[in-house]
Coordinates of C-alpha atoms in Angstrom, one line a residue:
Chain A
M156 CA 76.4 122.8 131.1
P157 CA 78.4 124.2 128.1
T158 CA 80.2 121.7 126.0
L159 CA 81.8 124.3 123.8
E160 CA 82.8 127.8 124.6
T161 CA 84.6 130.5 122.7
K162 CA 86.7 133.0 124.6
S163 CA 87.2 136.3 122.8
I164 CA 87.7 134.6 119.4
S165 CA 88.8 137.1 116.7
K166 CA 89.7 136.9 113.0
R167 CA 90.7 139.6 110.6
F168 CA 90.9 139.3 106.8
D169 CA 93.2 142.3 105.9
S170 CA 91.4 145.3 107.3
I171 CA 88.1 143.6 107.8
K172 CA 87.1 142.2 111.2
A173 CA 85.3 139.0 110.2
V174 CA 84.8 137.8 113.7
D175 CA 85.5 140.3 116.5
N176 CA 86.1 139.3 120.1
V177 CA 83.2 136.7 120.2
S178 CA 82.6 134.9 123.5
L179 CA 79.9 132.3 123.4
S180 CA 78.8 129.1 125.0
F181 CA 76.9 126.2 123.4
E182 CA 75.1 123.8 125.6
A183 CA 74.6 120.0 125.3
G184 CA 71.1 118.8 124.6
K185 CA 70.2 122.1 122.8
I186 CA 70.0 123.4 119.3
T187 CA 71.6 126.8 119.1
G188 CA 70.5 128.9 116.2
L189 CA 73.3 131.0 114.8
I190 CA 71.8 133.8 112.7
G191 CA 72.7 137.1 111.2
P192 CA 72.5 138.9 107.9
N193 CA 74.8 137.9 105.0
G194 CA 78.4 138.6 105.8
S195 CA 77.8 138.9 109.5
G196 CA 80.5 136.3 110.2
K197 CA 78.4 133.1 110.9
S198 CA 80.2 130.8 108.5
T199 CA 83.6 132.3 109.4
L200 CA 82.9 131.6 113.0
I201 CA 82.1 127.9 112.1
N202 CA 85.2 127.8 110.0
L203 CA 87.2 129.0 113.0
L204 CA 85.7 126.6 115.4
T205 CA 86.3 123.6 113.1
G206 CA 89.9 124.5 112.2
F207 CA 89.3 125.5 108.6
V208 CA 90.5 128.9 109.2
P209 CA 92.9 129.6 112.1
Y210 CA 91.8 132.3 114.6
D211 CA 94.0 135.2 115.3
A212 CA 93.2 135.5 119.0
G213 CA 91.1 133.9 121.6
M214 CA 90.5 130.4 122.8
L215 CA 88.2 127.5 122.3
V216 CA 87.2 125.6 125.4
L217 CA 85.8 122.0 125.2
G218 CA 84.1 120.6 128.2
E219 CA 85.7 121.5 131.5
T220 CA 89.4 120.9 130.8
T221 CA 90.3 121.2 127.1
R222 CA 91.5 124.7 126.2
L223 CA 92.7 125.2 122.6
S224 CA 94.5 128.2 121.3
R225 CA 94.6 126.5 117.9
V226 CA 92.3 124.0 116.1
R227 CA 93.3 122.0 113.1
P228 CA 90.7 120.3 110.8
Y229 CA 92.0 116.8 111.4
D230 CA 91.8 117.4 115.2
I231 CA 88.1 118.0 115.3
A232 CA 87.1 114.4 114.8
T233 CA 89.1 113.5 117.9
Y234 CA 87.3 116.2 119.8
D235 CA 84.0 114.6 118.7
I236 CA 83.1 117.7 116.5
T237 CA 81.7 117.4 113.0
R238 CA 80.2 119.8 110.5
T239 CA 78.4 120.2 107.2
F240 CA 79.1 123.0 104.7
Q241 CA 77.0 125.7 103.1
D242 CA 78.1 124.5 99.7
V243 CA 77.8 120.7 100.0
R244 CA 81.2 119.0 100.1
L245 CA 81.1 115.2 99.4
F246 CA 83.6 112.6 98.2
E247 CA 82.2 113.0 94.7
Q248 CA 83.9 110.0 93.1
M249 CA 82.8 107.6 95.8
S250 CA 79.5 105.8 96.1
V251 CA 76.9 107.0 98.5
L252 CA 77.6 104.0 100.8
D253 CA 81.3 104.7 100.7
N254 CA 80.8 108.3 101.6
V255 CA 79.4 107.1 104.9
L256 CA 81.6 104.0 105.4
V257 CA 84.8 106.1 105.0
V258 CA 84.0 107.9 108.3
L259 CA 83.7 104.6 110.1
T260 CA 87.1 103.5 108.9
E261 CA 89.6 102.4 111.5
R262 CA 93.0 104.0 111.1
N263 CA 95.8 101.5 111.9
V264 CA 97.6 100.1 108.9
W265 CA 96.8 96.5 109.4
S266 CA 93.0 96.8 109.9
A267 CA 92.8 99.4 107.1
L268 CA 94.4 97.1 104.7
F269 CA 93.2 93.7 105.6
E270 CA 90.1 93.8 107.6
K271 CA 86.8 94.2 105.9
H272 CA 84.1 96.5 107.2
K273 CA 82.6 94.8 110.1
T274 CA 78.8 94.1 110.2
Y275 CA 78.2 96.9 112.6
H276 CA 79.9 99.4 110.2
L277 CA 77.5 98.3 107.5
E278 CA 74.6 98.4 109.8
K279 CA 75.4 101.8 111.0
A280 CA 75.8 103.0 107.4
K281 CA 72.5 101.4 106.5
E282 CA 70.8 103.0 109.5
V283 CA 71.9 106.6 108.7
L284 CA 71.3 106.2 105.0
E285 CA 67.8 104.9 105.6
R286 CA 67.2 107.7 108.0
V287 CA 67.7 110.2 105.2
G288 CA 66.1 108.1 102.5
L289 CA 69.3 107.4 100.5
W290 CA 69.8 103.6 101.1
E291 CA 68.3 102.8 97.7
K292 CA 70.9 105.1 96.1
R293 CA 73.8 103.5 98.0
N294 CA 75.6 102.3 94.9
Q295 CA 75.4 105.6 93.0
L296 CA 78.3 107.9 92.8
A297 CA 77.8 111.0 95.0
V298 CA 78.4 113.3 92.0
N299 CA 75.3 111.9 90.4
L300 CA 72.9 112.8 93.2
S301 CA 70.5 115.7 93.0
Y302 CA 71.3 118.9 95.1
G303 CA 68.8 117.9 97.8
Q304 CA 70.1 114.3 98.0
R305 CA 73.7 115.6 98.2
K306 CA 72.7 117.8 101.2
L307 CA 71.1 114.8 102.9
L308 CA 74.1 112.6 102.2
E309 CA 76.4 115.2 103.9
I310 CA 74.1 115.3 106.9
A311 CA 74.1 111.4 107.0
R312 CA 77.9 111.5 106.9
A313 CA 77.9 113.9 109.9
V314 CA 75.4 111.8 111.8
A315 CA 77.5 108.6 111.1
M316 CA 80.4 110.1 113.0
D317 CA 78.5 109.9 116.3
A318 CA 80.0 113.2 117.4
N319 CA 79.0 115.3 120.4
I320 CA 79.0 118.6 118.7
Y321 CA 77.4 119.2 115.3
F322 CA 77.7 122.3 113.2
F323 CA 75.1 122.5 110.4
D324 CA 75.7 125.3 107.9
E325 CA 72.3 126.1 106.3
P326 CA 71.2 122.5 106.0
F327 CA 67.7 123.4 104.8
A328 CA 68.7 125.7 101.9
G329 CA 67.4 124.4 98.6
L330 CA 65.5 121.4 100.1
F331 CA 62.0 120.2 99.1
P332 CA 59.5 120.2 102.0
E333 CA 59.8 116.4 102.4
M334 CA 63.5 116.6 102.7
R335 CA 63.1 119.5 105.2
K336 CA 61.0 117.2 107.4
V337 CA 63.8 114.6 107.4
V338 CA 66.5 117.2 108.3
T339 CA 64.2 118.6 111.1
S340 CA 63.7 115.2 112.6
V341 CA 67.4 114.4 112.4
L342 CA 68.3 117.6 114.2
K343 CA 65.7 117.0 116.9
E344 CA 66.9 113.5 117.3
L345 CA 70.5 114.6 117.8
R346 CA 69.4 117.2 120.4
N347 CA 67.3 114.6 122.2
K348 CA 70.3 112.3 122.5
G349 CA 72.1 115.1 124.4
N350 CA 74.3 116.4 121.6
T351 CA 75.3 120.0 121.1
V352 CA 73.8 121.2 117.8
I353 CA 74.7 124.5 116.2
L354 CA 72.5 125.5 113.3
V355 CA 73.3 128.4 110.9
E356 CA 70.0 129.3 109.2
H357 CA 68.4 132.2 107.4
N358 CA 64.8 131.0 107.6
M359 CA 63.4 132.5 110.9
D360 CA 60.5 130.1 111.0
I361 CA 62.9 127.2 111.2
I362 CA 64.9 129.0 113.9
R363 CA 61.7 129.6 115.9
E364 CA 60.6 125.9 115.5
L365 CA 63.9 124.2 116.2
S366 CA 66.3 126.3 118.2
D367 CA 66.3 126.4 122.0
Y368 CA 68.7 129.3 122.1
C369 CA 69.6 131.9 119.5
V370 CA 72.7 133.9 118.8
V371 CA 72.6 136.8 116.5
M372 CA 75.8 138.1 114.8
D373 CA 76.2 141.3 112.9
S374 CA 79.4 142.7 111.3
G375 CA 81.5 140.0 113.0
S376 CA 80.2 140.9 116.5
L377 CA 77.7 139.4 118.8
L378 CA 74.5 141.4 118.5
A379 CA 72.2 139.5 120.8
Q380 CA 71.6 136.1 122.4
G381 CA 68.8 134.4 124.3
K382 CA 65.5 132.6 123.8
P383 CA 64.5 132.8 120.1
E384 CA 61.1 134.4 120.8
V385 CA 62.8 137.1 122.8
V386 CA 65.8 137.7 120.6
L387 CA 63.9 137.7 117.3
S388 CA 61.5 140.4 118.6
R389 CA 64.3 142.8 119.5
K390 CA 64.4 146.0 117.6
D391 CA 68.1 146.0 116.9
V392 CA 67.9 142.4 115.6
I393 CA 65.0 143.2 113.3
E394 CA 66.9 146.3 112.1
A395 CA 70.0 144.3 111.4
Y396 CA 68.0 142.0 109.2
L397 CA 65.8 144.6 107.5
G398 CA 68.8 146.8 106.9
E399 CA 70.3 144.2 104.6
Chain B
M1270 CA 105.2 91.6 56.8
D1271 CA 107.3 89.5 59.3
I1272 CA 108.1 92.6 61.3
I1273 CA 104.5 93.2 62.5
P1274 CA 104.4 90.5 65.2
Q1275 CA 107.6 92.0 66.6
L1276 CA 106.3 95.5 66.4
V1277 CA 103.2 94.3 68.4
V1278 CA 105.4 92.6 71.0
N1279 CA 107.6 95.7 71.3
S1280 CA 104.6 98.0 71.6
I1281 CA 103.2 95.8 74.4
I1282 CA 106.5 95.8 76.2
A1283 CA 106.9 99.6 75.9
G1284 CA 103.3 100.0 77.0
A1285 CA 104.0 97.8 80.0
I1286 CA 107.1 99.8 81.1
Y1287 CA 105.2 103.1 80.6
S1288 CA 102.3 101.6 82.5
M1289 CA 104.4 100.9 85.6
V1290 CA 105.6 104.5 85.7
A1291 CA 102.2 105.9 85.0
L1292 CA 100.6 103.7 87.7
G1293 CA 102.8 105.1 90.5
F1294 CA 102.7 108.6 89.0
N1295 CA 98.9 108.7 88.7
L1296 CA 98.4 107.2 92.2
I1297 CA 100.4 110.1 93.6
Y1298 CA 99.0 112.7 91.3
G1299 CA 95.4 111.5 92.0
T1300 CA 95.9 112.0 95.7
T1301 CA 98.0 115.1 95.9
K1302 CA 97.1 116.9 92.6
F1303 CA 100.7 117.9 91.7
F1304 CA 103.2 116.8 89.1
N1305 CA 105.9 115.0 91.1
L1306 CA 108.9 115.4 88.8
A1307 CA 111.0 113.4 91.3
H1308 CA 109.0 110.3 90.5
G1309 CA 111.3 109.1 87.7
T1310 CA 114.4 109.6 89.8
V1311 CA 113.0 107.4 92.5
A1312 CA 112.7 104.8 89.8
A1313 CA 116.5 105.2 89.1
I1314 CA 117.2 104.9 92.8
G1315 CA 115.4 101.6 92.8
G1316 CA 117.6 100.4 89.9
Y1317 CA 120.9 101.7 91.5
T1318 CA 120.0 100.0 94.9
V1319 CA 119.8 96.7 93.1
F1320 CA 123.0 97.5 91.2
Y1321 CA 124.8 98.3 94.5
L1322 CA 123.5 95.2 96.3
S1323 CA 123.9 92.7 93.6
K1324 CA 127.1 93.9 91.9
S1325 CA 129.0 95.4 94.8
L1326 CA 127.8 93.3 97.7
D1327 CA 127.1 90.2 95.8
F1328 CA 123.5 89.9 97.2
P1329 CA 121.3 87.4 95.4
V1330 CA 119.0 89.0 92.8
L1331 CA 115.6 88.5 94.4
P1332 CA 116.4 89.9 97.9
S1333 CA 118.2 92.8 96.1
V1334 CA 115.1 93.6 94.1
I1335 CA 112.9 93.4 97.2
V1336 CA 115.2 95.8 99.1
G1337 CA 115.4 98.0 96.0
V1338 CA 111.6 98.3 95.8
L1339 CA 111.3 99.0 99.6
F1340 CA 114.2 101.5 99.5
A1341 CA 112.6 103.4 96.6
G1342 CA 109.3 103.5 98.6
C1343 CA 111.1 104.8 101.6
I1344 CA 112.8 107.6 99.6
G1345 CA 109.4 108.6 98.2
Y1346 CA 107.9 108.6 101.7
L1347 CA 110.8 110.6 103.1
V1348 CA 110.7 113.2 100.3
D1349 CA 107.0 113.7 101.0
K1350 CA 107.6 113.9 104.7
S1351 CA 110.5 116.3 104.6
V1352 CA 109.5 118.5 101.6
F1353 CA 105.9 118.2 100.3
R1354 CA 104.2 117.9 103.7
A1355 CA 105.7 121.2 104.8
L1356 CA 104.5 122.8 101.5
R1357 CA 101.0 121.4 102.0
K1358 CA 101.0 122.9 105.5
K1359 CA 101.8 126.3 103.9
K1360 CA 99.1 125.7 101.3
A1361 CA 101.7 126.2 98.6
S1362 CA 100.5 126.6 95.0
G1363 CA 100.8 123.9 92.3
M1364 CA 103.7 125.8 90.8
V1365 CA 105.7 125.7 94.1
F1366 CA 105.2 122.0 94.3
L1367 CA 106.3 121.5 90.7
V1368 CA 109.5 123.5 91.3
A1369 CA 110.2 121.8 94.6
S1370 CA 109.8 118.4 92.9
L1371 CA 112.2 119.6 90.2
G1372 CA 114.7 120.5 92.9
V1373 CA 114.3 117.1 94.6
M1374 CA 114.7 115.4 91.2
T1375 CA 117.9 117.3 90.4
A1376 CA 119.4 116.8 93.8
L1377 CA 118.6 113.1 93.9
Q1378 CA 119.9 112.6 90.4
A1379 CA 123.1 114.4 91.2
L1380 CA 123.5 112.3 94.3
V1381 CA 123.1 109.1 92.3
A1382 CA 125.7 110.4 89.8
I1383 CA 128.2 111.2 92.6
L1384 CA 127.8 107.8 94.1
F1385 CA 127.7 105.7 91.0
S1386 CA 129.1 107.9 88.2
S1387 CA 127.1 108.9 85.1
Q1388 CA 128.1 105.9 83.2
F1389 CA 125.5 103.5 81.8
Q1390 CA 125.3 100.3 83.8
T1391 CA 123.4 97.1 83.4
L1392 CA 121.8 94.9 85.9
S1393 CA 121.4 91.8 83.8
V1394 CA 123.1 88.6 84.8
G1395 CA 124.2 86.1 82.1
S1396 CA 122.5 85.8 78.8
A1397 CA 118.8 86.6 78.7
K1398 CA 116.3 83.8 78.1
V1399 CA 114.2 84.5 75.0
Y1400 CA 110.7 83.2 74.1
Q1401 CA 108.9 83.1 70.8
V1402 CA 105.4 84.6 71.0
F1403 CA 103.1 84.7 67.9
G1404 CA 106.1 85.2 65.7
G1405 CA 107.7 87.9 67.8
V1406 CA 110.6 87.6 70.4
I1407 CA 110.2 88.5 74.0
T1408 CA 112.9 88.2 76.7
Q1409 CA 112.4 86.8 80.2
V1410 CA 112.7 90.2 81.8
Q1411 CA 110.2 91.7 79.4
A1412 CA 107.8 88.8 80.2
I1413 CA 108.3 89.6 83.9
I1414 CA 107.6 93.3 83.2
L1415 CA 104.3 92.3 81.7
L1416 CA 103.4 90.1 84.5
C1417 CA 104.3 92.7 87.1
V1418 CA 102.1 95.3 85.4
L1419 CA 99.2 93.0 85.5
L1420 CA 99.8 92.1 89.1
I1421 CA 100.3 95.7 90.2
M1422 CA 97.1 96.8 88.4
A1423 CA 95.1 94.0 90.0
G1424 CA 96.6 94.8 93.4
L1425 CA 95.9 98.5 93.1
T1426 CA 92.3 97.9 92.0
L1427 CA 91.7 95.6 95.0
L1428 CA 93.5 98.1 97.3
L1429 CA 91.6 101.2 96.2
R1430 CA 88.2 99.6 95.7
F1431 CA 87.9 97.1 98.5
T1432 CA 90.0 98.1 101.5
R1433 CA 89.4 100.8 104.1
F1434 CA 92.8 102.3 103.3
G1435 CA 91.6 102.6 99.6
K1436 CA 88.5 104.4 100.7
A1437 CA 90.6 106.8 102.7
V1438 CA 92.9 107.4 99.7
R1439 CA 89.9 108.1 97.5
A1440 CA 88.4 110.4 100.0
T1441 CA 91.6 112.3 100.4
S1442 CA 91.9 112.5 96.6
D1443 CA 88.3 113.8 96.3
E1444 CA 88.2 116.4 99.1
E1445 CA 91.3 116.6 101.3
E1446 CA 89.9 119.1 103.7
V1447 CA 86.7 117.2 104.2
A1448 CA 88.6 114.0 104.6
K1449 CA 90.4 115.7 107.5
I1450 CA 87.3 116.7 109.3
V1451 CA 85.8 113.2 109.1
G1452 CA 88.9 112.0 111.0
I1453 CA 91.2 110.9 108.2
N1454 CA 94.8 111.8 108.9
T1455 CA 95.5 112.9 105.3
N1456 CA 99.2 113.4 105.9
K1457 CA 99.6 109.8 106.9
I1458 CA 97.5 108.6 103.9
I1459 CA 99.5 110.8 101.5
G1460 CA 102.7 109.5 103.0
R1461 CA 101.6 105.9 102.4
V1462 CA 100.5 106.7 98.9
F1463 CA 104.0 108.2 98.3
F1464 CA 105.6 105.0 99.6
L1465 CA 103.4 102.8 97.4
G1466 CA 103.7 104.9 94.3
S1467 CA 107.5 105.2 94.8
A1468 CA 107.9 101.5 95.4
I1469 CA 106.1 100.9 92.1
A1470 CA 108.4 103.4 90.4
G1471 CA 111.4 101.6 92.1
L1472 CA 110.3 98.3 90.6
S1473 CA 109.9 99.9 87.2
G1474 CA 113.5 101.3 87.4
I1475 CA 114.8 97.9 88.5
L1476 CA 113.0 96.1 85.6
V1477 CA 114.2 98.6 83.0
G1478 CA 117.7 98.1 84.5
F1479 CA 117.5 94.4 83.8
D1480 CA 115.9 95.0 80.4
T1481 CA 118.2 97.7 79.1
G1482 CA 120.3 99.4 81.8
I1483 CA 120.5 102.2 84.2
E1484 CA 121.9 105.7 84.3
P1485 CA 121.3 108.6 86.7
A1486 CA 119.3 110.6 84.2
M1487 CA 117.0 107.6 83.2
G1488 CA 114.3 108.9 85.5
L1489 CA 113.5 111.9 83.4
S1490 CA 112.8 109.9 80.2
L1491 CA 110.8 107.3 82.1
L1492 CA 108.9 110.1 83.9
L1493 CA 108.1 111.9 80.6
K1494 CA 106.7 108.8 79.0
G1495 CA 104.7 108.0 82.1
V1496 CA 103.4 111.5 82.2
I1497 CA 102.4 111.4 78.5
A1498 CA 100.7 108.1 79.1
S1499 CA 98.9 109.5 82.1
I1500 CA 97.7 112.6 80.2
I1501 CA 96.6 110.5 77.2
G1502 CA 94.7 108.1 79.4
G1503 CA 93.3 110.6 81.9
I1504 CA 95.5 112.3 84.5
G1505 CA 95.0 111.0 88.0
N1506 CA 93.1 108.0 86.8
V1507 CA 95.1 104.8 87.6
Y1508 CA 93.5 102.7 84.8
G1509 CA 93.5 105.5 82.3
G1510 CA 97.3 105.7 82.7
V1511 CA 97.6 102.1 81.7
L1512 CA 95.4 102.5 78.7
G1513 CA 97.4 105.6 77.7
A1514 CA 100.6 103.7 78.2
F1515 CA 99.7 100.9 75.9
L1516 CA 98.3 103.3 73.3
L1517 CA 101.5 105.3 73.5
G1518 CA 103.6 102.1 73.1
F1519 CA 101.7 101.1 70.0
I1520 CA 101.8 104.6 68.4
E1521 CA 105.5 105.0 69.1
N1522 CA 106.5 101.6 67.7
F1523 CA 104.2 101.6 64.7
G1524 CA 105.1 105.2 64.0
I1525 CA 108.7 104.2 63.4
W1526 CA 107.8 101.2 61.3
K1527 CA 108.9 102.9 58.1
I1528 CA 111.1 105.7 59.4
S1529 CA 114.1 106.1 61.7
G1530 CA 113.8 105.1 65.4
E1531 CA 114.9 108.6 66.4
W1532 CA 111.4 109.8 65.5
K1533 CA 110.0 107.9 68.5
D1534 CA 110.1 110.8 71.0
A1535 CA 108.9 113.3 68.4
I1536 CA 105.9 111.0 67.8
A1537 CA 105.2 110.6 71.5
F1538 CA 105.3 114.3 72.2
G1539 CA 103.3 115.0 69.0
V1540 CA 100.6 112.7 70.4
L1541 CA 100.7 114.5 73.7
L1542 CA 100.2 117.9 72.0
I1543 CA 97.3 116.5 70.0
F1544 CA 95.6 115.3 73.2
L1545 CA 96.3 118.6 75.0
L1546 CA 94.7 120.5 72.2
F1547 CA 91.7 118.3 71.4
R1548 CA 91.1 116.1 74.4
P1549 CA 92.9 117.5 77.4
Q1550 CA 90.9 115.4 79.8
G1551 CA 92.3 112.2 78.3
L1552 CA 90.6 109.0 77.2
I1553 CA 89.1 108.3 80.6
K1554 CA 88.0 111.2 82.7
K1555 CA 88.6 110.8 86.4

């Protein structure tokens, strides 16, 4: 059953159609690989679906009942959606632990001011940081982490949110093999828990290994979709990539 | 040489007053990344609220001060909600924010002048108690100013470091957009920061009112010294602002040791220019 659908989503930047009339559905318990050559509109599509950029036309459908003609960034957490960024974006001046704890923060004034983090918040933070191998670095400022560690922390922060729908924008880029293994297992774990995982990736081996379904974009439009082994052997898909 | 202890005391008092303005200013700047020129006028509003309550309505001093602080906080909150929030929504540039805050400053200042006239007023009641400290003289109000700065600094440190609200403030300050997607209502957080920063400004206006006096335009001079202190210490850094404020207090007061007091502002702005040219990030980088 689809948990997230786009209905004719479109976005123009001046005269350029960045995303053109894209209708897609993403299913729960699956990793959907979102691929395409540079500038094909993958990241713009994620930005549209997570409220970072408003779409000009179309609709976002969540589950069976929620239909959204507009998404704002601060709404997406309430819709159980989270994301990572192609260029890692962390709370640089906060410790590794606080980068995770901040997403577990309760929002009413009283508890925000006077209640300490409960044991389960700390346990949750420990669990996700251990999962990505950053627990030992918990007291370091995020700004002092290496590039790979920063990527892992961003993924840990997303995982800590316990969302239903996860967008990962090139989570493997620039990672060492050991770190890649960690990210691979985190993504598989999220899928096995029944979450909807959308993975933007350039490495076709990773797409073949991880994704259950594959969507190819080219010049802002949908070029192909289906099982990865079928889609990736299509002539037009190969041409779109080789034509880069 | 008898004058040196008094110069030290004066420097510390000036540093404490600038610190209070810089604390609130830096708290707001650190979270919103724009120069809120209306900050000083909010301080004046705090002072005039106490003036109105204690002189016109004969309220006792302490409740008047509490109301004055809360009222200044509310004004800051409302200005953010009615003006700056709309500009954030439109993703306005820093220049637009600056000009808008200049507009708010001018409008509020004019309103205060219409209500209370432009005349210099004083909040003090009776003759001030005076203490001798290491050969220098300090008044009771000045001692309270010092105490308040220490308490506010400690309070802000605890709030920002150890509470969940503080984490949300730091997250908003670091990456507002990302803070939104992890579920932080950044508008609410910024609104509360405005309340808090403006309440601190209000308290500084009130204490300056008790120490020297109030006038509608007092906000600008307070703001300028607070801003210089913030830039010297490290803009957006709450503790840097305090360090900068005390440094500025000492430079100003010792600078006029042998020359006329009118040189004070020239010295302060000279120091600002030196920092802008040679160490624009300030003493403590955020």
